[in-house]
Coordinates of C-alpha atoms and ligand atoms in Angstrom, one line a residue:
X1 CA -31.3 59.6 -36.8
X2 CA -34.6 61.5 -36.3
X3 CA -37.3 61.8 -38.9
X4 CA -40.8 63.1 -38.9
X5 CA -43.2 60.2 -38.5
X6 CA -46.4 60.8 -40.5
X7 CA -49.6 59.3 -38.9
X8 CA -52.5 58.4 -41.3
X9 CA -55.8 57.4 -39.7
X10 CA -57.4 54.7 -41.8
X11 CA -60.6 52.8 -41.7
X12 CA -59.8 49.2 -40.6
X13 CA -62.4 47.6 -42.8
X14 CA -62.4 49.8 -45.9
X15 CA -59.1 51.9 -45.9
X16 CA -58.9 54.9 -48.2
X17 CA -56.9 53.7 -51.2
X18 CA -55.3 57.1 -51.9
X19 CA -53.9 57.1 -48.3
X20 CA -52.7 53.5 -48.6
X21 CA -51.1 54.4 -52.0
X22 CA -48.9 57.0 -50.3
X23 CA -47.7 54.3 -47.9
X24 CA -47.2 51.9 -50.7
X25 CA -45.0 54.4 -52.5
X26 CA -43.0 54.9 -49.4
X27 CA -42.4 51.1 -49.2
X28 CA -41.3 51.0 -52.8
X29 CA -38.9 53.9 -52.1
X30 CA -37.2 51.9 -49.4
X31 CA -38.9 53.6 -46.4
X32 CA -40.4 52.0 -43.3
X33 CA -44.2 51.9 -42.8
X34 CA -45.9 50.6 -39.6
X35 CA -49.3 49.0 -40.3
X36 CA -52.0 47.0 -38.5
X37 CA -52.4 43.3 -39.1
X38 CA -55.1 41.1 -37.5
X39 CA -52.4 40.0 -34.9
X40 CA -50.2 43.0 -34.0
X41 CA -48.8 46.1 -35.8
X42 CA -45.9 45.3 -38.2
X43 CA -43.0 47.4 -39.2
X44 CA -42.8 47.0 -43.0
X45 CA -40.1 47.3 -45.6
X46 CA -39.7 46.0 -49.2
X47 CA -38.5 42.4 -48.7
X48 CA -36.6 42.6 -52.0
X49 CA -34.5 45.6 -50.8
X50 CA -31.7 44.7 -48.4
X51 CA -31.0 48.3 -47.5
X52 CA -34.6 48.8 -46.5
X53 CA -34.6 45.6 -44.5
X54 CA -31.4 46.7 -42.7
X55 CA -33.2 49.8 -41.5
X56 CA -35.8 47.6 -39.8
X57 CA -33.1 45.9 -37.7
X58 CA -31.5 49.3 -36.9
X59 CA -34.7 51.0 -35.9
X60 CA -35.9 48.2 -33.8
X61 CA -32.4 47.6 -32.3
X62 CA -33.0 44.0 -33.3
X63 CA -30.1 41.5 -33.5
X64 CA -29.3 40.7 -37.2
X65 CA -29.5 36.9 -36.4
X66 CA -33.3 37.1 -35.7
X67 CA -35.1 36.7 -39.1
X68 CA -38.2 38.6 -40.2
X69 CA -41.6 37.4 -41.5
X70 CA -42.4 38.2 -45.1
X71 CA -46.0 39.2 -45.9
X72 CA -47.6 38.6 -49.2
X73 CA -51.0 39.6 -50.6
X74 CA -52.2 36.1 -51.4
X75 CA -51.2 32.5 -51.5
X76 CA -50.5 32.8 -55.2
X77 CA -47.7 35.3 -54.4
X78 CA -46.0 32.6 -52.3
X79 CA -43.7 31.6 -55.2
X80 CA -42.2 35.1 -55.2
X81 CA -40.6 34.4 -51.9
X82 CA -40.4 30.6 -51.3
X83 CA -39.4 27.6 -53.3
X84 CA -40.2 24.8 -53.5
X85 CA -43.7 24.9 -52.0
X86 CA -44.5 21.5 -50.3
X87 CA -48.0 20.1 -50.6
X88 CA -48.6 20.5 -46.9
X89 CA -48.0 24.3 -47.2
X90 CA -50.7 24.5 -49.9
X91 CA -53.2 22.7 -47.7
X92 CA -52.4 24.9 -44.7
X93 CA -52.6 28.0 -46.9
X94 CA -56.0 27.0 -48.2
X95 CA -57.3 26.5 -44.7
X96 CA -55.7 29.3 -42.7
X97 CA -54.8 32.1 -45.1
X98 CA -55.4 34.9 -45.0
X99 CA -54.8 34.6 -41.3
X100 CA -52.5 34.4 -38.3
X101 CA -50.3 31.5 -39.5
X102 CA -46.7 31.9 -40.6
X103 CA -45.0 29.1 -42.5
X104 CA -41.2 28.7 -42.6
X105 CA -40.2 27.4 -46.1
X106 CA -37.1 27.4 -48.3
X107 CA -36.2 31.0 -49.4
X108 CA -36.5 31.9 -53.1
X109 CA -33.8 33.9 -54.8
X110 CA -34.6 37.6 -54.9
X111 CA -35.7 37.9 -51.3
X112 CA -33.1 40.0 -49.5
X113 CA -30.9 37.4 -47.5
X114 CA -30.9 39.6 -44.4
X115 CA -34.7 39.1 -44.1
X116 CA -33.8 35.5 -43.1
X117 CA -30.7 36.4 -41.2
X118 CA -28.7 34.7 -43.9
X119 CA -30.4 31.3 -43.5
X120 CA -31.8 29.5 -46.6
X121 CA -35.3 29.5 -45.2
X122 CA -38.0 32.2 -45.1
X123 CA -41.0 32.8 -42.9
X124 CA -44.2 33.8 -44.9
X125 CA -47.7 34.8 -44.1
X126 CA -50.8 36.3 -45.8
X127 CA -52.4 38.7 -43.3
X128 CA -56.2 39.0 -43.1
X129 CA -56.4 42.7 -42.1
X130 CA -57.8 45.0 -44.8
X131 CA -55.1 47.6 -44.3
X132 CA -52.3 45.2 -44.5
X133 CA -53.9 43.6 -47.5
X134 CA -54.4 46.9 -49.3
X135 CA -50.8 47.9 -48.6
X136 CA -49.5 44.6 -50.1
X137 CA -51.7 44.9 -53.1
X138 CA -51.0 48.5 -53.9
X139 CA -47.2 48.2 -53.4
X140 CA -47.2 44.9 -55.4
X141 CA -44.2 43.9 -53.2
X142 CA -43.6 41.3 -50.6
X143 CA -43.2 43.2 -47.3
X144 CA -40.9 42.1 -44.5
X145 CA -42.4 43.1 -41.2
X146 CA -41.6 42.1 -37.7
X147 CA -43.7 43.5 -34.9
X148 CA -43.4 47.3 -34.7
X149 CA -41.9 47.5 -31.2
X150 CA -38.4 48.0 -29.9
X151 CA -36.6 44.7 -29.5
X152 CA -37.7 42.7 -26.5
X153 CA -40.6 45.0 -25.7
X154 CA -44.3 43.9 -25.8
X155 CA -45.6 43.9 -29.3
X156 CA -47.8 46.9 -30.3
X157 CA -51.5 46.4 -30.7
X158 CA -52.3 50.1 -31.2
X159 CA -50.7 52.9 -33.2
X160 CA -49.9 54.6 -29.9
X161 CA -47.7 51.7 -28.8
X162 CA -45.9 51.9 -32.2
X163 CA -45.3 55.7 -31.6
X164 CA -44.2 55.2 -28.0
X165 CA -41.4 52.8 -29.2
X166 CA -40.6 54.0 -32.7
X167 CA -42.0 57.6 -33.1
X168 CA -39.4 59.8 -34.9
X169 CA -37.6 56.8 -36.3
X170 CA -40.0 55.6 -39.0
X171 CA -41.7 57.3 -41.9
X172 CA -45.4 56.4 -41.7
X173 CA -47.8 54.8 -39.2
X174 CA -51.1 53.7 -40.6
X175 CA -53.5 53.9 -37.6
X176 CA -56.3 51.4 -38.1
X177 CA -57.2 51.1 -34.4
X178 CA -56.5 48.2 -32.1
X179 CA -55.6 44.9 -33.7
X180 CA -58.3 42.3 -33.3
X181 CA -56.3 39.2 -32.2
X182 CA -53.6 40.8 -30.1
X183 CA -50.9 38.1 -30.1
X184 CA -48.6 37.4 -33.0
X185 CA -49.1 34.7 -35.6
X186 CA -48.3 31.0 -35.0
X187 CA -45.0 30.1 -36.6
X188 CA -44.7 26.7 -38.1
X189 CA -41.5 25.3 -39.5
X190 CA -42.1 23.1 -42.6
X191 CA -38.5 22.6 -43.6
X192 CA -37.8 19.7 -41.1
X193 CA -38.9 16.1 -41.4
X194 CA -42.0 16.8 -39.3
X195 CA -43.8 20.1 -39.0
X196 CA -42.5 21.9 -35.9
X197 CA -44.2 24.6 -33.8
X198 CA -41.7 27.5 -33.4
X199 CA -44.1 29.9 -31.7
X200 CA -47.7 29.5 -30.5
X201 CA -49.8 32.3 -31.7
X202 CA -53.1 33.4 -33.2
X203 CA -54.0 30.0 -34.8
X204 CA -54.5 27.5 -32.0
X205 CA -52.5 24.3 -32.1
X206 CA -55.7 22.3 -31.9
X207 CA -56.8 23.7 -35.2
X208 CA -53.4 22.9 -36.8
X209 CA -53.5 19.3 -35.6
X210 CA -56.6 18.7 -37.7
X211 CA -54.4 19.0 -40.7
X212 CA -51.1 18.0 -39.1
X213 CA -51.5 15.0 -36.9
X214 CA -47.7 14.6 -36.7
X215 CA -47.1 18.3 -35.5
X216 CA -44.3 18.6 -33.0
X217 CA -45.1 20.9 -30.1
X218 CA -42.3 21.5 -27.6
X219 CA -43.6 20.8 -24.1
X220 CA -42.2 23.9 -22.5
X221 CA -41.7 27.3 -24.0
X222 CA -38.6 27.1 -26.2
X223 CA -35.8 29.2 -24.6
X224 CA -32.8 30.3 -26.6
X225 CA -29.8 31.9 -24.9
X226 CA -28.6 35.2 -26.5
X227 CA -26.0 34.8 -29.3
X228 CA -26.4 31.1 -29.6
X229 CA -27.6 30.0 -33.1
X230 CA -30.6 27.8 -32.8
X231 CA -33.5 26.2 -34.8
X232 CA -35.9 28.7 -33.3
X233 CA -34.3 32.1 -33.6
X234 CA -36.3 34.8 -31.8
X235 CA -37.2 32.5 -28.9
X236 CA -35.2 34.5 -26.5
X237 CA -36.1 34.2 -22.9
X238 CA -36.5 38.0 -22.4
X239 CA -39.2 39.0 -24.9
X240 CA -42.4 41.0 -24.6
X241 CA -41.0 42.3 -21.4
X242 CA -42.2 45.4 -19.6
X243 CA -39.4 47.4 -17.9
X244 CA -40.6 46.4 -14.4
X245 CA -39.6 42.8 -13.5
X246 CA -42.5 40.3 -13.6
X247 CA -42.7 37.0 -11.7
X248 CA -45.1 34.4 -13.2
X249 CA -47.3 32.5 -10.7
X250 CA -48.3 28.9 -11.6
X251 CA -50.1 26.1 -9.8
X252 CA -53.5 25.3 -8.4
X253 CA -55.8 28.4 -8.6
X254 CA -57.5 27.9 -5.2
X255 CA -54.1 28.3 -3.5
X256 CA -53.2 31.5 -5.4
X257 CA -55.0 34.2 -3.3
X258 CA -53.4 33.0 0.0
X259 CA -50.0 32.8 -1.7
X260 CA -50.3 36.2 -3.3
X261 CA -51.3 37.8 0.0
X262 CA -48.3 36.2 1.7
X263 CA -45.9 37.3 -1.1
X264 CA -47.2 40.9 -1.0
X265 CA -46.7 41.1 2.7
X266 CA -43.2 39.7 2.4
X267 CA -42.3 42.1 -0.4
X268 CA -43.5 45.1 1.5
X269 CA -41.4 44.0 4.5
X270 CA -38.5 44.1 2.2
X271 CA -39.4 47.7 1.3
X272 CA -40.7 46.8 -2.2
X273 CA -43.8 48.0 -4.0
X274 CA -45.5 45.0 -5.6
X275 CA -48.3 45.1 -8.2
X276 CA -50.5 42.4 -9.6
X277 CA -51.6 41.2 -13.1
X278 CA -54.6 38.8 -12.8
X279 CA -57.7 37.6 -14.6
X280 CA -60.9 39.5 -13.8
X281 CA -62.3 36.8 -11.6
X282 CA -59.3 37.1 -9.2
X283 CA -59.5 40.8 -8.5
X284 CA -62.0 40.6 -5.7
X285 CA -59.5 38.6 -3.6
X286 CA -57.2 41.6 -3.5
X287 CA -59.3 44.7 -3.2
X288 CA -58.4 45.2 0.5
X289 CA -54.7 44.8 -0.1
X290 CA -54.1 48.3 -1.3
X291 CA -51.8 47.1 -4.2
X292 CA -52.1 48.2 -7.8
X293 CA -54.0 45.5 -9.8
X294 CA -54.1 45.3 -13.5
X295 CA -56.8 43.0 -14.9
X296 CA -56.3 40.7 -18.0
X297 CA -60.0 40.0 -18.8
X298 CA -62.2 36.9 -18.1
X299 CA -60.0 33.8 -17.4
X300 CA -62.1 31.4 -19.5
X301 CA -62.0 33.6 -22.7
X302 CA -58.6 33.3 -24.2
X303 CA -59.6 35.5 -27.2
X304 CA -60.5 38.4 -24.9
X305 CA -57.3 38.0 -22.8
X306 CA -55.1 37.9 -25.9
X307 CA -56.7 41.1 -27.3
X308 CA -55.5 43.1 -24.2
X309 CA -52.4 41.2 -23.1
X310 CA -49.7 43.4 -24.6
X311 CA -51.5 46.7 -23.7
X312 CA -51.7 45.5 -20.1
X313 CA -48.0 44.5 -20.1
X314 CA -47.1 48.0 -21.2
X315 CA -49.4 49.5 -18.5
X316 CA -47.3 47.7 -15.8
X317 CA -44.5 50.3 -16.3
X318 CA -46.8 53.1 -15.3
X319 CA -48.1 51.7 -12.0
X320 CA -45.3 53.0 -9.8
X321 CA -44.5 49.5 -8.7
X322 CA -41.1 47.7 -8.7
X323 CA -42.2 44.1 -9.1
X324 CA -45.3 42.5 -10.7
X325 CA -46.8 39.2 -9.7
X326 CA -48.6 37.9 -12.8
X327 CA -51.0 34.9 -12.7
X328 CA -50.4 32.4 -15.5
X329 CA -53.3 31.7 -17.8
X330 CA -53.5 28.3 -19.4
X331 CA -56.1 26.5 -21.5
X332 CA -57.2 25.8 -25.0
X333 CA -57.5 28.3 -27.9
X334 CA -55.0 31.2 -27.4
X335 CA -54.1 30.0 -23.9
X336 CA -50.8 28.5 -25.1
X337 CA -49.8 31.7 -26.8
X338 CA -50.7 33.8 -23.8
X339 CA -48.8 31.6 -21.4
X340 CA -45.8 31.7 -23.6
X341 CA -45.8 35.5 -23.7
X342 CA -46.3 35.8 -20.0
X343 CA -43.4 33.4 -19.4
X344 CA -41.1 35.5 -21.6
X345 CA -42.4 38.8 -20.1
X346 CA -41.2 37.2 -16.8
X347 CA -37.9 36.3 -18.3
X348 CA -38.5 32.8 -17.1
X349 CA -39.0 33.7 -13.4
X350 CA -41.7 31.3 -12.3
X351 CA -43.1 30.6 -8.8
X352 CA -45.4 27.8 -7.9
X353 CA -48.1 28.9 -5.6
X354 CA -47.5 25.8 -3.4
X355 CA -44.0 27.1 -2.4
X356 CA -43.2 27.7 1.3
X357 CA -42.8 31.1 2.9
X358 CA -39.1 30.5 3.5
X359 CA -38.6 29.8 -0.2
X360 CA -40.4 33.0 -1.1
X361 CA -38.0 35.0 1.1
X362 CA -35.0 33.7 -0.7
X363 CA -36.7 34.0 -4.2
X364 CA -37.6 37.7 -3.8
X365 CA -34.2 38.5 -2.3
X366 CA -32.7 37.4 -5.7
X367 CA -35.4 39.2 -7.8
X368 CA -34.0 42.2 -9.7
X369 CA -35.3 45.7 -9.4
X370 CA -36.5 47.5 -12.6
X371 CA -34.1 48.9 -15.1
X372 CA -33.2 52.5 -14.5
X373 CA -35.2 53.8 -17.4
X374 CA -38.4 52.8 -15.7
X375 CA -38.5 56.3 -14.0
X376 CA -38.1 57.9 -17.4
X377 CA -41.3 58.2 -19.6
X378 CA -41.2 55.5 -22.2
X379 CA -41.3 58.0 -25.1
X380 CA -38.0 59.7 -24.3
X381 CA -36.4 56.4 -23.4
X382 CA -37.3 55.1 -26.8
X383 CA -36.4 58.2 -28.8
Ligands
TXA1 O1 -48.2 38.2 -36.2 C1 -47.0 38.3 -36.6 O2 -46.3 37.3 -36.9 C2 -46.4 39.7 -36.6 C3 -47.2 40.5 -37.7 C4 -46.6 41.9 -37.9 O3 -47.2 39.8 -38.9 N1 -45.0 39.7 -36.9 C5 -44.1 39.2 -36.0 O4 -42.8 39.3 -36.4 O5 -44.4 38.9 -34.9 P1 -41.6 39.1 -35.4 O6 -40.4 39.4 -36.2 O7 -41.8 39.9 -34.2 O8 -41.5 37.6 -35.1 C6 -41.2 36.7 -36.1 C7 -40.8 35.4 -35.6 C8 -39.5 35.4 -34.8 O9 -39.6 34.6 -33.6 C9 -38.5 34.9 -35.8 O10 -37.4 34.4 -35.2 C10 -39.3 33.8 -36.5 O11 -40.6 34.4 -36.6 N2 -38.8 33.6 -37.8 C11 -38.8 34.4 -38.9 N3 -38.1 33.9 -39.9 C12 -37.7 32.7 -39.6 C13 -37.0 31.6 -40.2 N4 -36.6 31.7 -41.4 N5 -36.8 30.5 -39.5 C14 -37.3 30.4 -38.2 N6 -38.0 31.3 -37.5 C15 -38.2 32.5 -38.2
MG2 MG1 -41.7 40.6 -32.4

């Protein structure tokens, strides 16, 4: 079903209210509007209208068992979508909202059940971005909005990314420029005995621990197999993935350059065309290799890395390579979120840089080639 997608350019700090009002009317009429938040672009629909919510799943090709986040204008609107509100939710809201924290609570009647994939819980957040805020205020509705990408693709951090995936399938895109944080919100489940981290994101775990000393943080990225109901829906292994296969490299950094050189040599012998995704500081090790290198930003600045991460993952499909070796980034701040996204972009394919050459041989022999669509421009593949 094709439609004409209208693109409205808006000021990200002080959006024109008349423009936002047009988008708000579209939301009220059951249509889909993509809009910037401080994390990534969201694909919004009226959270009280199950038909509109159904369209989100259809347009994104998202499985119906993967619930959506409901956005509200302020913490005082929380009662419209969740009930009861535990005291800890109030404390977290006071400290982190508006902002990149999503709370999973009990769903209030009135919220379309398909928002929560039929579960009795609901994920809620108050976004900080002026455009998102104005849209929520002027529509006076809770807005269900997953990231505005095709299912399993990297989340969109610009209006261009949204159009590449969903152009011709949604009604309006509010173009407010690049989103400032670049990775999605942190998702916290408050419906269990202890608060549980479901997804690392824009609010670092260290900050949450100040209020939640008993926070449960899974040691490894949570992986859920397709079609298996689980406590953390949406934690599928393949997520945020470019079309070209990615292999994540972990281990001691000093060993990485020698390892990468060996791997590139081996892959070339196998007739493959490898590319690299590495932090800025590492680029100089590979300039003489003649491989395509995409840089992620300065390794020590997780905020800067997060900002460009998804754009860089999308770029990998346009390098003319058939496999990407990506160096893992770990550390405080947004490091946990970045490492989680890289792991899923790699669909769990992880190599330790201490592995032996014979192991490498075997590993790459098993590594898949890109999906067929890779040779087709992303736009027509999506449309
Ligand atoms: O930053 C963000 O969170 C962005 C912007 C647009 O707000 N939204 C976003 O939505 O990333 P989405 O749908 O791509 O990711 C929502 C995550 C999924 O992993 C989903 O499974 C989880 O939140 N989630 C939503 N409702 C849930 C619920 N009731 N229980 C457990 N997890 C839930
Ligand atoms: Mg998403």
